[in-house]
mmCIF file of C-alpha atoms and ligand atoms in Angstrom:
data_model
loop_
_atom_site.group_PDB
_atom_site.id
_atom_site.type_symbol
_atom_site.label_atom_id
_atom_site.label_comp_id
_atom_site.label_asym_id
_atom_site.label_seq_id
_atom_site.Cartn_x
_atom_site.Cartn_y
_atom_site.Cartn_z
ATOM 1 C CA UNK A 1 16.845 8.816 28.937
ATOM 2 C CA UNK A 2 18.067 10.428 25.687
ATOM 3 C CA UNK A 3 16.160 13.215 24.085
ATOM 4 C CA UNK A 4 15.635 14.301 20.496
ATOM 5 C CA UNK A 5 15.807 18.089 19.912
ATOM 6 C CA UNK A 6 13.817 19.322 16.902
ATOM 7 C CA UNK A 7 12.418 22.795 16.212
ATOM 8 C CA UNK A 8 13.712 24.062 19.547
ATOM 9 C CA UNK A 9 11.701 21.408 21.448
ATOM 10 C CA UNK A 10 12.756 18.252 23.282
ATOM 11 C CA UNK A 11 11.117 14.832 22.694
ATOM 12 C CA UNK A 12 12.006 12.165 25.233
ATOM 13 C CA UNK A 13 12.830 8.656 23.896
ATOM 14 C CA UNK A 14 11.388 5.757 25.770
ATOM 15 C CA UNK A 15 13.399 2.537 26.121
ATOM 16 C CA UNK A 16 14.013 0.828 22.737
ATOM 17 C CA UNK A 17 12.199 3.657 20.850
ATOM 18 C CA UNK A 18 13.554 4.927 17.563
ATOM 19 C CA UNK A 19 13.861 8.587 16.719
ATOM 20 C CA UNK A 20 11.181 8.087 14.067
ATOM 21 C CA UNK A 21 8.669 6.594 16.492
ATOM 22 C CA UNK A 22 9.380 9.183 19.158
ATOM 23 C CA UNK A 23 8.715 12.009 16.651
ATOM 24 C CA UNK A 24 5.626 10.426 15.205
ATOM 25 C CA UNK A 25 4.324 9.866 18.768
ATOM 26 C CA UNK A 26 4.938 13.570 19.457
ATOM 27 C CA UNK A 27 2.819 14.563 16.397
ATOM 28 C CA UNK A 28 5.528 15.350 13.898
ATOM 29 C CA UNK A 29 4.818 14.308 10.292
ATOM 30 C CA UNK A 30 7.950 12.436 9.292
ATOM 31 C CA UNK A 31 7.877 10.340 6.116
ATOM 32 C CA UNK A 32 8.522 6.612 6.456
ATOM 33 C CA UNK A 33 7.748 3.326 4.871
ATOM 34 C CA UNK A 34 9.532 0.043 5.642
ATOM 35 C CA UNK A 35 10.588 0.934 9.208
ATOM 36 C CA UNK A 36 13.425 -1.575 8.872
ATOM 37 C CA UNK A 37 16.333 0.491 7.562
ATOM 38 C CA UNK A 38 15.885 -0.431 3.871
ATOM 39 C CA UNK A 39 13.860 2.129 1.950
ATOM 40 C CA UNK A 40 15.559 5.427 3.060
ATOM 41 C CA UNK A 41 12.206 7.341 3.051
ATOM 42 C CA UNK A 42 12.759 8.289 6.714
ATOM 43 C CA UNK A 43 16.069 10.113 6.193
ATOM 44 C CA UNK A 44 16.707 12.975 8.609
ATOM 45 C CA UNK A 45 19.570 15.348 9.175
ATOM 46 C CA UNK A 46 21.627 15.244 12.403
ATOM 47 C CA UNK A 47 22.741 18.711 13.538
ATOM 48 C CA UNK A 48 24.387 17.560 16.779
ATOM 49 C CA UNK A 49 25.032 14.420 18.748
ATOM 50 C CA UNK A 50 26.332 10.934 18.396
ATOM 51 C CA UNK A 51 24.598 8.613 15.931
ATOM 52 C CA UNK A 52 24.744 4.864 16.446
ATOM 53 C CA UNK A 53 26.333 2.897 13.548
ATOM 54 C CA UNK A 54 23.025 1.217 12.662
ATOM 55 C CA UNK A 55 21.448 4.659 11.895
ATOM 56 C CA UNK A 56 23.752 5.132 8.889
ATOM 57 C CA UNK A 57 24.041 1.494 7.733
ATOM 58 C CA UNK A 58 23.649 1.275 3.898
ATOM 59 C CA UNK A 59 23.934 5.035 3.303
ATOM 60 C CA UNK A 60 26.358 6.346 0.665
ATOM 61 C CA UNK A 61 29.464 8.286 1.494
ATOM 62 C CA UNK A 62 27.841 11.529 0.359
ATOM 63 C CA UNK A 63 24.792 10.955 2.500
ATOM 64 C CA UNK A 64 27.007 10.336 5.535
ATOM 65 C CA UNK A 65 28.986 13.459 4.753
ATOM 66 C CA UNK A 66 25.759 15.394 4.863
ATOM 67 C CA UNK A 67 25.059 13.874 8.315
ATOM 68 C CA UNK A 68 21.964 12.091 7.152
ATOM 69 C CA UNK A 69 20.668 9.126 9.042
ATOM 70 C CA UNK A 70 17.735 6.676 9.005
ATOM 71 C CA UNK A 71 15.388 7.759 11.774
ATOM 72 C CA UNK A 72 13.638 4.376 11.941
ATOM 73 C CA UNK A 73 16.972 2.695 12.789
ATOM 74 C CA UNK A 74 18.323 5.352 15.130
ATOM 75 C CA UNK A 75 18.257 4.433 18.837
ATOM 76 C CA UNK A 76 20.689 6.972 20.350
ATOM 77 C CA UNK A 77 22.221 6.531 23.801
ATOM 78 C CA UNK A 78 22.605 10.326 24.266
ATOM 79 C CA UNK A 79 20.800 13.500 23.099
ATOM 80 C CA UNK A 80 20.677 14.289 19.399
ATOM 81 C CA UNK A 81 19.514 17.430 17.629
ATOM 82 C CA UNK A 82 17.815 16.740 14.280
ATOM 83 C CA UNK A 83 16.081 18.529 11.430
ATOM 84 C CA UNK A 84 13.756 17.056 8.748
ATOM 85 C CA UNK A 85 15.567 16.309 5.558
ATOM 86 C CA UNK A 86 14.240 17.734 2.320
ATOM 87 C CA UNK A 87 14.205 14.389 0.609
ATOM 88 C CA UNK A 88 13.263 16.262 -2.570
ATOM 89 C CA UNK A 89 16.957 16.734 -3.229
ATOM 90 C CA UNK A 90 17.086 13.043 -3.989
ATOM 91 C CA UNK A 91 13.852 12.823 -5.987
ATOM 92 C CA UNK A 92 13.325 12.308 -9.728
ATOM 93 C CA UNK A 93 10.103 12.934 -11.574
ATOM 94 C CA UNK A 94 8.516 9.968 -13.305
ATOM 95 C CA UNK A 95 5.497 9.968 -15.642
ATOM 96 C CA UNK A 96 2.894 7.232 -15.434
ATOM 97 C CA UNK A 97 2.776 5.755 -18.950
ATOM 98 C CA UNK A 98 0.348 2.945 -18.282
ATOM 99 C CA UNK A 99 -1.186 0.783 -15.571
ATOM 100 C CA UNK A 100 -2.933 -2.584 -15.753
ATOM 101 C CA UNK A 101 -4.068 -5.326 -13.429
ATOM 102 C CA UNK A 102 -1.849 -8.441 -13.619
ATOM 103 C CA UNK A 103 -4.375 -10.183 -11.299
ATOM 104 C CA UNK A 104 -7.223 -8.908 -9.150
ATOM 105 C CA UNK A 105 -4.653 -8.016 -6.461
ATOM 106 C CA UNK A 106 -1.584 -6.965 -8.386
ATOM 107 C CA UNK A 107 -1.333 -3.767 -10.315
ATOM 108 C CA UNK A 108 1.481 -3.062 -12.836
ATOM 109 C CA UNK A 109 2.664 0.551 -13.025
ATOM 110 C CA UNK A 110 4.736 1.547 -15.979
ATOM 111 C CA UNK A 111 6.828 4.701 -15.519
ATOM 112 C CA UNK A 112 8.941 6.810 -17.760
ATOM 113 C CA UNK A 113 11.899 8.474 -15.999
ATOM 114 C CA UNK A 114 15.611 9.165 -16.462
ATOM 115 C CA UNK A 115 16.687 6.587 -13.852
ATOM 116 C CA UNK A 116 19.892 4.627 -14.118
ATOM 117 C CA UNK A 117 19.407 1.302 -12.352
ATOM 118 C CA UNK A 118 20.283 -2.372 -12.282
ATOM 119 C CA UNK A 119 17.665 -5.092 -12.556
ATOM 120 C CA UNK A 120 16.626 -6.228 -9.119
ATOM 121 C CA UNK A 121 16.994 -2.900 -7.360
ATOM 122 C CA UNK A 122 14.136 -1.061 -5.712
ATOM 123 C CA UNK A 123 12.831 2.504 -5.568
ATOM 124 C CA UNK A 124 10.561 4.580 -3.413
ATOM 125 C CA UNK A 125 7.479 6.073 -5.063
ATOM 126 C CA UNK A 126 6.067 9.092 -3.291
ATOM 127 C CA UNK A 127 2.348 9.816 -3.232
ATOM 128 C CA UNK A 128 2.957 13.221 -1.497
ATOM 129 C CA UNK A 129 5.453 14.720 0.834
ATOM 130 C CA UNK A 130 4.912 12.156 3.658
ATOM 131 C CA UNK A 131 3.663 8.902 2.043
ATOM 132 C CA UNK A 132 6.196 6.773 0.145
ATOM 133 C CA UNK A 133 6.245 3.068 -0.610
ATOM 134 C CA UNK A 134 9.086 0.863 -1.740
ATOM 135 C CA UNK A 135 8.787 -1.317 -4.825
ATOM 136 C CA UNK A 136 11.241 -3.627 -6.563
ATOM 137 C CA UNK A 137 11.810 -2.962 -10.267
ATOM 138 C CA UNK A 138 10.470 -5.671 -12.570
ATOM 139 C CA UNK A 139 11.981 -4.280 -15.807
ATOM 140 C CA UNK A 140 15.580 -4.164 -17.025
ATOM 141 C CA UNK A 141 17.433 -0.986 -17.975
ATOM 142 C CA UNK A 142 17.044 -1.558 -21.744
ATOM 143 C CA UNK A 143 13.236 -1.640 -21.499
ATOM 144 C CA UNK A 144 11.470 1.508 -22.629
ATOM 145 C CA UNK A 145 9.586 1.881 -19.350
ATOM 146 C CA UNK A 146 10.300 1.038 -15.748
ATOM 147 C CA UNK A 147 7.792 -1.449 -14.445
ATOM 148 C CA UNK A 148 6.597 -2.028 -10.865
ATOM 149 C CA UNK A 149 4.297 -4.742 -9.465
ATOM 150 C CA UNK A 150 2.156 -3.319 -6.681
ATOM 151 C CA UNK A 151 0.063 -5.609 -4.419
ATOM 152 C CA UNK A 152 -3.130 -3.654 -3.877
ATOM 153 C CA UNK A 153 -4.477 -3.628 -0.297
ATOM 154 C CA UNK A 154 -7.969 -2.459 0.505
ATOM 155 C CA UNK A 155 -7.527 0.904 2.222
ATOM 156 C CA UNK A 156 -3.792 0.967 1.565
ATOM 157 C CA UNK A 157 -2.510 4.512 1.759
ATOM 158 C CA UNK A 158 -0.497 4.084 -1.365
ATOM 159 C CA UNK A 159 -1.581 0.973 -3.188
ATOM 160 C CA UNK A 160 -5.352 1.756 -3.103
ATOM 161 C CA UNK A 161 -4.573 5.331 -4.277
ATOM 162 C CA UNK A 162 -2.397 4.068 -7.120
ATOM 163 C CA UNK A 163 -5.098 1.602 -8.079
ATOM 164 C CA UNK A 164 -8.051 4.018 -7.993
ATOM 165 C CA UNK A 165 -6.689 7.422 -8.645
ATOM 166 C CA UNK A 166 -3.312 7.437 -10.307
ATOM 167 C CA UNK A 167 -3.735 7.751 -14.054
ATOM 168 C CA UNK A 168 -1.562 7.662 -17.219
ATOM 169 C CA UNK A 169 -0.045 11.099 -17.717
ATOM 170 C CA UNK A 170 0.248 11.804 -13.948
ATOM 171 C CA UNK A 171 3.653 12.494 -12.428
ATOM 172 C CA UNK A 172 5.094 11.013 -9.258
ATOM 173 C CA UNK A 173 8.322 11.536 -7.434
ATOM 174 C CA UNK A 174 10.631 8.560 -7.189
ATOM 175 C CA UNK A 175 13.776 8.047 -5.051
ATOM 176 C CA UNK A 176 16.520 5.580 -5.647
ATOM 177 C CA UNK A 177 17.584 3.157 -6.973
ATOM 178 C CA UNK A 178 18.679 1.163 -3.941
ATOM 179 C CA UNK A 179 19.719 -2.410 -3.123
ATOM 180 C CA UNK A 180 22.332 -4.868 -4.230
ATOM 181 C CA UNK A 181 20.094 -7.770 -5.193
ATOM 182 C CA UNK A 182 21.416 -7.608 -8.703
ATOM 183 C CA UNK A 183 22.917 -9.890 -11.344
ATOM 184 C CA UNK A 184 26.621 -10.294 -10.522
ATOM 185 C CA UNK A 185 27.436 -13.946 -11.392
ATOM 186 C CA UNK A 186 29.965 -15.759 -13.623
ATOM 187 C CA UNK A 187 28.359 -16.359 -17.063
ATOM 188 C CA UNK A 188 28.342 -20.138 -16.594
ATOM 189 C CA UNK A 189 27.359 -20.172 -12.928
ATOM 190 C CA UNK A 190 24.163 -21.792 -11.729
ATOM 191 C CA UNK A 191 21.566 -19.327 -10.519
ATOM 192 C CA UNK A 192 18.755 -20.057 -8.113
ATOM 193 C CA UNK A 193 15.981 -17.438 -7.997
ATOM 194 C CA UNK A 194 13.223 -18.173 -5.449
ATOM 195 C CA UNK A 195 10.366 -15.842 -4.603
ATOM 196 C CA UNK A 196 6.807 -15.403 -3.362
ATOM 197 C CA UNK A 197 4.163 -12.835 -4.210
ATOM 198 C CA UNK A 198 5.411 -9.685 -5.896
ATOM 199 C CA UNK A 199 8.930 -10.839 -4.972
ATOM 200 C CA UNK A 200 8.832 -12.460 -8.444
ATOM 201 C CA UNK A 201 9.143 -8.988 -9.966
ATOM 202 C CA UNK A 202 12.806 -8.379 -9.180
ATOM 203 C CA UNK A 203 13.610 -12.013 -9.895
ATOM 204 C CA UNK A 204 12.150 -11.699 -13.341
ATOM 205 C CA UNK A 205 14.303 -8.603 -13.968
ATOM 206 C CA UNK A 206 17.454 -10.466 -12.697
ATOM 207 C CA UNK A 207 16.787 -13.459 -14.948
ATOM 208 C CA UNK A 208 16.222 -11.204 -17.988
ATOM 209 C CA UNK A 209 19.292 -9.199 -17.174
ATOM 210 C CA UNK A 210 21.359 -12.432 -16.910
ATOM 211 C CA UNK A 211 20.088 -13.506 -20.366
ATOM 212 C CA UNK A 212 20.712 -10.115 -21.820
ATOM 213 C CA UNK A 213 24.286 -10.490 -20.710
ATOM 214 C CA UNK A 214 24.541 -13.898 -22.370
ATOM 215 C CA UNK A 215 24.445 -15.979 -19.165
ATOM 216 C CA UNK A 216 24.924 -19.597 -20.231
ATOM 217 C CA UNK A 217 24.647 -21.379 -16.875
ATOM 218 C CA UNK A 218 21.295 -22.798 -15.687
ATOM 219 C CA UNK A 219 18.822 -20.258 -14.323
ATOM 220 C CA UNK A 220 16.464 -22.071 -11.939
ATOM 221 C CA UNK A 221 13.338 -20.099 -10.961
ATOM 222 C CA UNK A 222 11.220 -21.361 -8.060
ATOM 223 C CA UNK A 223 7.959 -19.345 -7.916
ATOM 224 C CA UNK A 224 5.911 -20.042 -4.820
ATOM 225 C CA UNK A 225 2.417 -19.054 -3.675
ATOM 226 C CA UNK A 226 -0.132 -20.225 -1.155
ATOM 227 C CA UNK A 227 -2.690 -20.884 -3.791
ATOM 228 C CA UNK A 228 -2.611 -21.029 -7.701
ATOM 229 C CA UNK A 229 -4.314 -17.513 -7.796
ATOM 230 C CA UNK A 230 -1.125 -16.168 -6.324
ATOM 231 C CA UNK A 231 1.004 -17.178 -9.325
ATOM 232 C CA UNK A 232 0.046 -14.026 -11.221
ATOM 233 C CA UNK A 233 3.328 -13.827 -13.265
ATOM 234 C CA UNK A 234 3.386 -17.436 -14.343
ATOM 235 C CA UNK A 235 2.703 -16.889 -17.973
ATOM 236 C CA UNK A 236 5.517 -14.431 -18.442
ATOM 237 C CA UNK A 237 7.915 -16.832 -16.692
ATOM 238 C CA UNK A 238 6.679 -19.714 -18.781
ATOM 239 C CA UNK A 239 7.403 -17.694 -21.906
ATOM 240 C CA UNK A 240 10.876 -16.942 -20.688
ATOM 241 C CA UNK A 241 11.575 -20.602 -20.024
ATOM 242 C CA UNK A 242 10.142 -21.531 -23.431
ATOM 243 C CA UNK A 243 12.473 -19.154 -25.277
ATOM 244 C CA UNK A 244 15.622 -19.939 -23.304
ATOM 245 C CA UNK A 245 16.727 -23.507 -22.824
ATOM 246 C CA UNK A 246 18.847 -22.612 -19.731
ATOM 247 C CA UNK A 247 15.801 -21.195 -17.822
ATOM 248 C CA UNK A 248 14.057 -23.858 -15.746
ATOM 249 C CA UNK A 249 10.804 -22.879 -14.012
ATOM 250 C CA UNK A 250 9.078 -24.602 -11.047
ATOM 251 C CA UNK A 251 5.758 -23.154 -9.844
ATOM 252 C CA UNK A 252 4.793 -24.397 -6.484
ATOM 253 C CA UNK A 253 1.645 -23.915 -4.420
ATOM 254 C CA UNK A 254 1.180 -24.737 -0.698
ATOM 255 C CA UNK A 255 -2.366 -25.952 -1.472
ATOM 256 C CA UNK A 256 -4.435 -26.318 -4.608
ATOM 257 C CA UNK A 257 -3.363 -29.693 -6.005
ATOM 258 C CA UNK A 258 -1.260 -30.372 -9.149
ATOM 259 C CA UNK A 259 -1.868 -29.135 -12.669
ATOM 260 C CA UNK A 260 0.104 -28.927 -15.914
ATOM 261 C CA UNK A 261 1.268 -25.423 -14.722
ATOM 262 C CA UNK A 262 2.003 -25.889 -11.027
ATOM 263 C CA UNK A 263 2.647 -28.487 -8.340
ATOM 264 C CA UNK A 264 1.474 -28.700 -4.744
ATOM 265 C CA UNK A 265 4.702 -28.933 -2.863
ATOM 266 C CA UNK A 266 6.639 -27.477 0.064
ATOM 267 C CA UNK A 267 9.023 -24.834 -1.310
ATOM 268 C CA UNK A 268 11.714 -25.495 1.320
ATOM 269 C CA UNK A 269 11.675 -29.220 0.842
ATOM 270 C CA UNK A 270 11.729 -28.803 -2.947
ATOM 271 C CA UNK A 271 14.734 -26.530 -2.873
ATOM 272 C CA UNK A 272 16.552 -28.852 -0.464
ATOM 273 C CA UNK A 273 15.752 -31.933 -2.600
ATOM 274 C CA UNK A 274 16.473 -30.415 -6.078
ATOM 275 C CA UNK A 275 19.388 -28.017 -5.599
ATOM 276 C CA UNK A 276 21.616 -29.299 -2.793
ATOM 277 C CA UNK A 277 24.543 -28.684 -2.625
ATOM 278 C CA UNK A 278 24.392 -24.993 -3.275
ATOM 279 C CA UNK A 279 28.052 -24.109 -2.855
ATOM 280 C CA UNK A 280 28.482 -23.127 -6.527
ATOM 281 C CA UNK A 281 25.195 -21.223 -6.897
ATOM 282 C CA UNK A 282 24.457 -17.557 -6.976
ATOM 283 C CA UNK A 283 21.197 -17.261 -5.057
ATOM 284 C CA UNK A 284 18.458 -14.611 -5.093
ATOM 285 C CA UNK A 285 15.581 -14.693 -2.582
ATOM 286 C CA UNK A 286 12.709 -12.202 -2.766
ATOM 287 C CA UNK A 287 9.365 -11.913 -1.142
ATOM 288 C CA UNK A 288 7.826 -11.979 2.332
ATOM 289 C CA UNK A 289 10.374 -11.545 5.156
ATOM 290 C CA UNK A 290 9.449 -14.901 6.785
ATOM 291 C CA UNK A 291 10.023 -16.760 3.458
ATOM 292 C CA UNK A 292 13.277 -15.019 2.718
ATOM 293 C CA UNK A 293 14.636 -15.597 6.235
ATOM 294 C CA UNK A 294 13.770 -19.250 6.308
ATOM 295 C CA UNK A 295 14.955 -19.972 2.742
ATOM 296 C CA UNK A 296 18.152 -18.069 3.337
ATOM 297 C CA UNK A 297 18.987 -20.170 6.408
ATOM 298 C CA UNK A 298 18.218 -23.312 4.493
ATOM 299 C CA UNK A 299 20.479 -22.260 1.617
ATOM 300 C CA UNK A 300 23.351 -21.761 4.016
ATOM 301 C CA UNK A 301 22.708 -25.178 5.538
ATOM 302 C CA UNK A 302 22.873 -26.584 1.956
ATOM 303 C CA UNK A 303 26.347 -25.059 1.472
ATOM 304 C CA UNK A 304 25.607 -21.669 -0.067
ATOM 305 C CA UNK A 305 28.395 -19.093 0.396
ATOM 306 C CA UNK A 306 27.334 -16.005 2.300
ATOM 307 C CA UNK A 307 28.549 -13.676 -0.448
ATOM 308 C CA UNK A 308 26.549 -15.588 -3.039
ATOM 309 C CA UNK A 309 23.133 -15.044 -1.394
ATOM 310 C CA UNK A 310 21.215 -11.842 -2.184
ATOM 311 C CA UNK A 311 17.938 -11.029 -0.462
ATOM 312 C CA UNK A 312 15.120 -8.607 -0.980
ATOM 313 C CA UNK A 313 12.530 -8.927 1.706
ATOM 314 C CA UNK A 314 9.496 -6.655 1.934
ATOM 315 C CA UNK A 315 6.171 -6.740 3.599
ATOM 316 C CA UNK A 316 3.357 -6.612 1.034
ATOM 317 C CA UNK A 317 2.578 -3.111 -0.077
ATOM 318 C CA UNK A 318 0.416 -0.996 2.157
HETATM 319 S S1 FES B 1 11.393 3.746 6.995
HETATM 320 FE FE1 FES B 1 13.373 4.033 7.613
HETATM 321 S S2 FES B 1 14.506 3.052 6.032
HETATM 322 FE FE2 FES B 1 12.452 2.633 5.509
#
């Protein structure tokens, strides 16, 4: 069985165990968040040994040159020698400008920071040296503040802290931006943006970015929730559709009946019925991993081209 060498000690990996989990199990405090190779909060430095390709997937050329790797996605076949990575080399300082509840469960955090990003990308926000969480950006670069939508979980190490303790004027470290779920369509192309929960945040940014770049093709937004209370960003989307004739909004709930603002309907059936074939669409899917995976598969079955489908799947914030 392969071993991980750190601080002059050896930690044995069990079958199918990542470097991150082996080190956490041995009592090391290694930062992490998504545990799925997306957020880069678990970066470590490899001193010696062979890294599997998956451990560096999605890293930049300069990160690879520095021999950095994602410890949550590293399942080595042979011994590796690693050191913690001072992620602070990649951090920027952001000031909390404002925070407000968008619904009882969703908090908006407005940050001021010198970050260059594209709408639809995501960042890590660090509470301290070991706790970071990943959030998609709801704003567009020309906005005066960077906006994040945070689902607040009772007892959540980050979200409950942000809700109860973080205050305007406080400073937090951020890392990023990351991700390629960004506007990159022809100006007259049809866009389909489908999302659940706080997955609507990056979709809202992408729609606004498209409009800011004079997109003339139809922009179809399908906003889904289990119940009407989950449609916390509906008013903002309705305003967007009211001001732009090429923005078409459907708000769907799994249960809760019909109203002037939403419809009780199955999201997958609605997309299949209303937008097939999808071969000329640019498609953006954001939200819970199960929703994104199922909708993605369905889009391919409806003719979507692989390079035209962009996904951003995250578990709700913790
Ligand atoms: S915890 Fe490893 S990439 Fe997110």
